[in-house]
CSV table of C-alpha atoms and ligand atoms in Angstrom, one decimal:
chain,number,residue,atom,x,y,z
A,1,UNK,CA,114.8,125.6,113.2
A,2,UNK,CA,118.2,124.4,114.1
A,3,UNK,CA,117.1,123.3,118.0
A,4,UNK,CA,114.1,121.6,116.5
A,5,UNK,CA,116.4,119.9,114.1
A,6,UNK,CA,118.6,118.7,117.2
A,7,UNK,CA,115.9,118.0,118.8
A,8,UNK,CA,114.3,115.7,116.3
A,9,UNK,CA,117.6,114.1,115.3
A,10,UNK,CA,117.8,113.1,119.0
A,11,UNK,CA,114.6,111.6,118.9
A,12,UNK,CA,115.0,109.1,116.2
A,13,UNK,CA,118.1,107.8,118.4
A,14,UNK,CA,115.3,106.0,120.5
A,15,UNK,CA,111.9,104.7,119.7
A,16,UNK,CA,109.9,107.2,117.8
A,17,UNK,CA,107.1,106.9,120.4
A,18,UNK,CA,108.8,108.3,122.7
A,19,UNK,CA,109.4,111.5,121.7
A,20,UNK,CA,107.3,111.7,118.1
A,21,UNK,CA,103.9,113.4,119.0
A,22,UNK,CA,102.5,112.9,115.2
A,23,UNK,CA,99.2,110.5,115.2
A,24,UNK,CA,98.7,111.0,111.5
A,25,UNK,CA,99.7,109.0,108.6
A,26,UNK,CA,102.2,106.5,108.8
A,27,UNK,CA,102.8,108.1,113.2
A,28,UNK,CA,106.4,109.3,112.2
A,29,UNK,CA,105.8,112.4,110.3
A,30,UNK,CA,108.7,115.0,110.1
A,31,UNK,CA,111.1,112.3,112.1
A,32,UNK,CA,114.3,110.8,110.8
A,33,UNK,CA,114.1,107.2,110.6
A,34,UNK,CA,117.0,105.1,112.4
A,35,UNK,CA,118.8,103.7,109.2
A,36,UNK,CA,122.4,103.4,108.8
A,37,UNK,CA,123.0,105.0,105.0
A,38,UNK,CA,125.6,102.4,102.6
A,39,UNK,CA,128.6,103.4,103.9
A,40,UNK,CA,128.5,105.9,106.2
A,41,UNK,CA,127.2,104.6,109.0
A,42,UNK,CA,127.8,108.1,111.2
A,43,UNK,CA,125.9,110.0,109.2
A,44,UNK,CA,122.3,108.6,110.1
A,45,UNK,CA,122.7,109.8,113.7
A,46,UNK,CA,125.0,112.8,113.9
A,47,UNK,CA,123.2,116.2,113.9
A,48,UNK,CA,124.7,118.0,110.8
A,49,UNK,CA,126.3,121.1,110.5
A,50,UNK,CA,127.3,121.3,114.1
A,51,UNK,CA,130.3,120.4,116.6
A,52,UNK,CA,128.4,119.5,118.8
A,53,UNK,CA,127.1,116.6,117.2
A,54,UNK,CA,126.4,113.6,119.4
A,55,UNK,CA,129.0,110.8,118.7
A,56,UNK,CA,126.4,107.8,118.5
A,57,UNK,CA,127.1,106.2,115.2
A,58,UNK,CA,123.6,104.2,115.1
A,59,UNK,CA,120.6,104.1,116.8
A,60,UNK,CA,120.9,102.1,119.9
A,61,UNK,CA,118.7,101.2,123.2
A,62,UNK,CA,120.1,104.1,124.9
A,63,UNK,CA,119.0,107.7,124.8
A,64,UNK,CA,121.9,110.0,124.1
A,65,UNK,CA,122.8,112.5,127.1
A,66,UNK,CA,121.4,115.6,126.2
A,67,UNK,CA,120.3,119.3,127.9
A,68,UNK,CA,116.9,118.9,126.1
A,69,UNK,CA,116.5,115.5,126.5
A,70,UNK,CA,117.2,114.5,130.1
A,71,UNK,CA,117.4,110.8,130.9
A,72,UNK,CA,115.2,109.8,133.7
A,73,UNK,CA,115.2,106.8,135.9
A,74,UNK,CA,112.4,105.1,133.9
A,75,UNK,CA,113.3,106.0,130.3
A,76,UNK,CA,110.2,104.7,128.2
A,77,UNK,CA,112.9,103.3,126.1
A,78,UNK,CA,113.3,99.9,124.1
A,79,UNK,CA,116.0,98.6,121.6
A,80,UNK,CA,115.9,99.5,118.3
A,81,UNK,CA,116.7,97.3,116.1
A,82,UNK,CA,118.8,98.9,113.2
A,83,UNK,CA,117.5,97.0,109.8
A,84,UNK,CA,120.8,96.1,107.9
A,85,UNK,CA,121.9,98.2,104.6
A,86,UNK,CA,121.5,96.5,101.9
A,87,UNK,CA,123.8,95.6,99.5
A,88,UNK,CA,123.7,98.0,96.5
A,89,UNK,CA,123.5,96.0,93.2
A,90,UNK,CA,126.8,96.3,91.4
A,91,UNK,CA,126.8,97.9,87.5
A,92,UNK,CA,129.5,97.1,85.2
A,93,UNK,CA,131.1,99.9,84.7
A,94,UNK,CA,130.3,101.8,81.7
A,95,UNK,CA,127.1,99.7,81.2
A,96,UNK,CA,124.8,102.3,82.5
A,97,UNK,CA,124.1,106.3,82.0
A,98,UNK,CA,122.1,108.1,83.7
A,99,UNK,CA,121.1,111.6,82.8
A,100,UNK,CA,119.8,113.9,86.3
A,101,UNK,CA,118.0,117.2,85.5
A,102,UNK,CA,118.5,119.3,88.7
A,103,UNK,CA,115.2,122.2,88.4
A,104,UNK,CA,115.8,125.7,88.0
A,105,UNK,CA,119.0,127.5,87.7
A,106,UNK,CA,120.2,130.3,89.7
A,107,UNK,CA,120.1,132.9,86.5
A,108,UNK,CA,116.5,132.2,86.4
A,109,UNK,CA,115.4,134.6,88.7
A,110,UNK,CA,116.9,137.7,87.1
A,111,UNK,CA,115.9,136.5,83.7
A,112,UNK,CA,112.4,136.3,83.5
A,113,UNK,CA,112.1,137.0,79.5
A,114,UNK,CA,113.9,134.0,79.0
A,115,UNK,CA,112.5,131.6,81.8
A,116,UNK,CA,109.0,132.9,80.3
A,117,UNK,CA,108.9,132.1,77.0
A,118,UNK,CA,107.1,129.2,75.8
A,119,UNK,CA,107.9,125.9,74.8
A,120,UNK,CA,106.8,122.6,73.6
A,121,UNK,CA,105.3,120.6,76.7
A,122,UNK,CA,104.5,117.4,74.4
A,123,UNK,CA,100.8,117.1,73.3
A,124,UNK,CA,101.1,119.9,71.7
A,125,UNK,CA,100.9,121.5,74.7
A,126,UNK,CA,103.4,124.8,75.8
A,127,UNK,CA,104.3,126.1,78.6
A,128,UNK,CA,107.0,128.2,80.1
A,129,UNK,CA,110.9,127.4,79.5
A,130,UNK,CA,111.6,127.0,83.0
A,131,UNK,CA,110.5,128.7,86.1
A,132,UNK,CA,112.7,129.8,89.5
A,133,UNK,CA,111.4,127.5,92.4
A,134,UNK,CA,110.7,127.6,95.7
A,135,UNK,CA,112.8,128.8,99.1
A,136,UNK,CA,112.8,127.7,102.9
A,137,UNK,CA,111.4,130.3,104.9
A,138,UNK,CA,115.7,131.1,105.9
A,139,UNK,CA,115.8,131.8,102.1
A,140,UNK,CA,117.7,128.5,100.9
A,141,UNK,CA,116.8,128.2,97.1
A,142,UNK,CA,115.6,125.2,95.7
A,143,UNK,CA,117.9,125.7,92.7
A,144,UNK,CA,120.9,125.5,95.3
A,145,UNK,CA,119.4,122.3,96.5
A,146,UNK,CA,118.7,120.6,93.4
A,147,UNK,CA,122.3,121.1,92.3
A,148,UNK,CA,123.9,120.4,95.6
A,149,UNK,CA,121.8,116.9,95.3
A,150,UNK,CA,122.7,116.5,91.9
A,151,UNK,CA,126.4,117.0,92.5
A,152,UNK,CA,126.2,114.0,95.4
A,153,UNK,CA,124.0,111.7,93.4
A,154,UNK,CA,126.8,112.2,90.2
A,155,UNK,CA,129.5,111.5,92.9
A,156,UNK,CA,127.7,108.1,94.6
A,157,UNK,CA,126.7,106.8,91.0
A,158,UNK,CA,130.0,107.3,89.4
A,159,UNK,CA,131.7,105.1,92.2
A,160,UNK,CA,129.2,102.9,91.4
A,161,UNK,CA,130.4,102.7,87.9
A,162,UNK,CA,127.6,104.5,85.9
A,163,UNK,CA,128.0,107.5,83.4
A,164,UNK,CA,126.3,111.1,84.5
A,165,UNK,CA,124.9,113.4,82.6
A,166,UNK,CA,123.5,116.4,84.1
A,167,UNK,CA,121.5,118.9,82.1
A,168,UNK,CA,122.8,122.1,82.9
A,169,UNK,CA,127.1,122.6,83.9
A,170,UNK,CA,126.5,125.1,87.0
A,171,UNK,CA,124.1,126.7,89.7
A,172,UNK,CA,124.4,130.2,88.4
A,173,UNK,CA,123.3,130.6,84.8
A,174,UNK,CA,119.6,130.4,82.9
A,175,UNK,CA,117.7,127.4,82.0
A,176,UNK,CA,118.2,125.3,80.0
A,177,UNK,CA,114.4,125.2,79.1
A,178,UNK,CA,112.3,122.2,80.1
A,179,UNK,CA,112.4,120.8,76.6
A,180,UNK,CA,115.9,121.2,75.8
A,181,UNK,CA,116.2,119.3,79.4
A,182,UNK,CA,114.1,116.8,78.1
A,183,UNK,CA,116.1,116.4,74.8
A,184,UNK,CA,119.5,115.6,76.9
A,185,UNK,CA,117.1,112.5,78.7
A,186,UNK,CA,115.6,111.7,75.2
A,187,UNK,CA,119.5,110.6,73.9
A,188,UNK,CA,120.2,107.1,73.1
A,189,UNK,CA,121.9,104.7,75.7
A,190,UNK,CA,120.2,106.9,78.5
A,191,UNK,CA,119.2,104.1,81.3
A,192,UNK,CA,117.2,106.6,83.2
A,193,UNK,CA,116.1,109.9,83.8
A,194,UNK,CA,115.7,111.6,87.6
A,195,UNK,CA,114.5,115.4,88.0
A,196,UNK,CA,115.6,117.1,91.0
A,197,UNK,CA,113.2,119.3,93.0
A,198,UNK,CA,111.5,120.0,96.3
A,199,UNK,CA,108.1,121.6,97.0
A,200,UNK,CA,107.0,125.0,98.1
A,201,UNK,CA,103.6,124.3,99.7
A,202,UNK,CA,101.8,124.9,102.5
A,203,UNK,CA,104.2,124.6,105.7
A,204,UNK,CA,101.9,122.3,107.3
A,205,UNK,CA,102.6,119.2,105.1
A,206,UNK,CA,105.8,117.8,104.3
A,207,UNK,CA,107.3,114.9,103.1
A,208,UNK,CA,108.3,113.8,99.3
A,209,UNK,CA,106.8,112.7,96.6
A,210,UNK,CA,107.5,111.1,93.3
A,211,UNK,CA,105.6,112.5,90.0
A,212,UNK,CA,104.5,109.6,87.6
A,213,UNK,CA,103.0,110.7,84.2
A,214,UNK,CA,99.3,110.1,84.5
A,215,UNK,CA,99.0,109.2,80.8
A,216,UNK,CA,102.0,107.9,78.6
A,217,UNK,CA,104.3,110.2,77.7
A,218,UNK,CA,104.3,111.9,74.6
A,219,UNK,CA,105.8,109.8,71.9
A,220,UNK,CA,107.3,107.2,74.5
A,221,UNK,CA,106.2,103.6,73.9
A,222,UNK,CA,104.3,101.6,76.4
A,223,UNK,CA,107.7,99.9,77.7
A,224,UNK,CA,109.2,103.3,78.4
A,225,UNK,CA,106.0,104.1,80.4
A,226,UNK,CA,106.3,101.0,82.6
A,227,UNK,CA,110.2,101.7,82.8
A,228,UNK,CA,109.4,105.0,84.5
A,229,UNK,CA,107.1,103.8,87.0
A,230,UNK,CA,109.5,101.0,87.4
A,231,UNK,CA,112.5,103.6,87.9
A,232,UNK,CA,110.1,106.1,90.4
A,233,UNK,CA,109.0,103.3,92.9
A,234,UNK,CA,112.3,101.8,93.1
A,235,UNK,CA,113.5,105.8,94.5
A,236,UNK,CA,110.3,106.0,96.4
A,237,UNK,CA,110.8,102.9,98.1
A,238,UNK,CA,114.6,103.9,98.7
A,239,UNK,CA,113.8,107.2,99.7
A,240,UNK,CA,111.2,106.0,102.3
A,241,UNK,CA,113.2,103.9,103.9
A,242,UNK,CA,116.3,106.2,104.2
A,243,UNK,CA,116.5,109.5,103.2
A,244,UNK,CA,114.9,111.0,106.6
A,245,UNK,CA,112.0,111.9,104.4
A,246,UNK,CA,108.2,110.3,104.8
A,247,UNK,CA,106.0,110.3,101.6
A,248,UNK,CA,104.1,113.3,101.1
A,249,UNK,CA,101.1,113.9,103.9
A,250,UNK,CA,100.2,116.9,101.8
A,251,UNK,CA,99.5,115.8,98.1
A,252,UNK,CA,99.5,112.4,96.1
A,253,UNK,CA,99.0,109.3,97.9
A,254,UNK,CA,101.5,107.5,99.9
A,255,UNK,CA,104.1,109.5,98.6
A,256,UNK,CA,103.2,109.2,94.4
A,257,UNK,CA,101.4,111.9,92.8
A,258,UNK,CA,99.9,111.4,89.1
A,259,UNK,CA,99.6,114.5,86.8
A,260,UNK,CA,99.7,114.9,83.3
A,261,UNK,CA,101.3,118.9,83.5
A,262,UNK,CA,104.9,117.9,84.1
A,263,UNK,CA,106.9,118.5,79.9
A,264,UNK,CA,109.9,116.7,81.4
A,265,UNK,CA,107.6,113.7,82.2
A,266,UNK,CA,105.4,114.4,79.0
A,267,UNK,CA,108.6,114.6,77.1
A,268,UNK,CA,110.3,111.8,77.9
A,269,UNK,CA,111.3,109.0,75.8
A,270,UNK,CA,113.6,107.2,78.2
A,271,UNK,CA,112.6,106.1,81.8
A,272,UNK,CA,111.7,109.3,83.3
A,273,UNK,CA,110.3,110.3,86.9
A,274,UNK,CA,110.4,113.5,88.5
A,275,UNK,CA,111.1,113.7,92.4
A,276,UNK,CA,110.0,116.7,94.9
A,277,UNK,CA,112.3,116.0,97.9
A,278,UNK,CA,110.5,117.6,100.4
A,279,UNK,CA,108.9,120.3,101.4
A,280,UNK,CA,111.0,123.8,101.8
A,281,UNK,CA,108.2,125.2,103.2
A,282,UNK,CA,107.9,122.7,106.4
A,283,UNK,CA,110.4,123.3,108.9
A,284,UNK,CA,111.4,119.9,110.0
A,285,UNK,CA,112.0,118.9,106.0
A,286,UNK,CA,114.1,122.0,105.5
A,287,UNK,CA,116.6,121.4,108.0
A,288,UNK,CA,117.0,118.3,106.8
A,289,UNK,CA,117.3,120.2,102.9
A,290,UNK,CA,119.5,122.9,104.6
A,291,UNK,CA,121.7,120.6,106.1
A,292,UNK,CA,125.0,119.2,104.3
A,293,UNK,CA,124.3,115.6,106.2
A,294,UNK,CA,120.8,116.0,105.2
A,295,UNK,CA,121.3,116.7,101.8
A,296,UNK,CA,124.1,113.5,101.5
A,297,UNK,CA,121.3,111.1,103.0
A,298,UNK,CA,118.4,112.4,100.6
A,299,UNK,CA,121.3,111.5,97.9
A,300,UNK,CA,122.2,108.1,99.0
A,301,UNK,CA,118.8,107.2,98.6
A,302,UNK,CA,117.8,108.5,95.7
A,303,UNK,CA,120.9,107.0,94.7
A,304,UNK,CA,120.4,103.8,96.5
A,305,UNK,CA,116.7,103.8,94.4
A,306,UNK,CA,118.3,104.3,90.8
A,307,UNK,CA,120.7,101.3,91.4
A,308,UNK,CA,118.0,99.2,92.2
A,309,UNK,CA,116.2,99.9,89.4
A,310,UNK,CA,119.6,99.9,87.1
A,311,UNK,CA,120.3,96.3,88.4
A,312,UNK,CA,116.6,94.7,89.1
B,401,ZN,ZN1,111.2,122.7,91.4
């Protein structure tokens, strides 16, 4: 997992045709796209979690020297033209909150009479308080990665001047239930809403995808709705264009997925959406999950996405 990881970080550094293989979809599935993230500009090219990182700090016309990928004489290799950052609106400070709902909780697991239990799910509906989400195949948990995420998203947003909430204090306890994680969204002054999660399907697709509520949510009004398709395309945009991450080739369309089972969507009487960052069951997207620069690039764009929307 880790060589394939190197060896698909290496390819982005040059055009993706000349090392991508993928003739599906948008042709650069499971490849890191050669951005430059807001303000850490190494961080799009190294290889994470390794020394032996290459030292490019951006993609460039030249092919990095590598054991796996030897330069030949007639490198089939043309500039790539780096698209500039842009500039992330600016929020006065104290202006904005924004509550983020990482999934799961690493209690969950050895709880299941808790987790189990049944809850409102708006519409009347129920369904279980929470549930214990998916692994990579190496045994990552998604709980571990929605918190990690949610940790960096608090940290990027906060320098950016806008209030955090997040629904549950730590990765090691039980819950909180999807409706009493919907209640801490539903408060007054809350800007927006953003679940935390990533997939556990078939290992065959990856990508992410963003959930928008198929039918208004329960109780919300008509502006809310709009606000939360508003607040998911501004991430899915973001998150296409940076986080390393293509939309979805499994499910949805073009990275969006509409459903109407989703209580924290349901639920939600401030701008809500609901994001599965990848898929843990797809090698290329968990090495970019299990990866401490992968994880920090996911969060600059989701966090790029929820600025744009904060300031649009
Ligand atoms: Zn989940």
């Amino acid at each position: 997992m880790r060589r394939d990881f190197l060896l698909t970080a290496s390819c982005a550094l040059v055009l993706l045709a000349a090392c991508g293989t993928s003739t599906t979809g948008r042709g650069e599935a499971g490849t890191f796209r050669p951005t430059t993230p807001a303000t850490s500009p190494a961080t799009a090219a190294t290889t994470p979690g390794t020394s032996a990182a290459p030292s490019t700090t951006r993609a460039s016309s030249t092919h990095p020297a590598s054991s796996s990928h030897p330069r030949t004489s007639t490198p089939p290799v043309t500039t790539v033209t780096v698209p500039p950052t842009p500039a992330l609106p600016t929020i006065a400070p104290g202006t904005a909150t924004v509550v983020l709902n990482p999934g799961h909780n690493g209690g969950n697991g050895s709880h299941p009479d808790e987790i189990n239990r049944q809850v409102p799910a708006g519409y009347g509906e129920r369904k279980a308080c929470d549930t214990t989400g998916t692994t990579t195949n190496a045994g990552y948990p998604e709980h571990a990665f929605n918190w990690d995420l949610a940790l960096r998203i608090r940290t990027l947003l906060q320098s950016h001047g806008v209030r955090v909430i997040l629904t549950r204090p730590n990765d090691t306890g039980v819950g909180p239930c999807v409706d009493e994680r919907a209640a801490i969204g539903n408060a007054s002054g809350v800007s927006a809403v953003v679940s935390l999660h990533a997939d556990g399907a078939p290992s065959s697709g990856h990508g992410f995808h963003v959930n928008q509520d198929s039918r208004r949510p329960d109780g919300a009004t008509a502006t809310v709705a709009r606000q939360s398709n508003a607040l998911g395309a501004a991430i899915h945009d973001s998150l296409a264009s940076s986080s390393g991450l293509v939309p979805s080739t499994y499910i949805g369309h073009d990275g969006y997925y509409y459903r109407d089972d989703l209580a924290g969507l349901n639920l939600a009487r401030r701008p809500a959406t609901f994001l599965e960052l990848g898929n843990m069951r797809n090698a290329g997207d968990a090495a970019l999950q299990s990866s401490a620069t992968g994880r920090e690039r996911i969060a600059r764009a989701v966090t790029a996405g929820i600025l744009a929307y904060l300031g649009r």
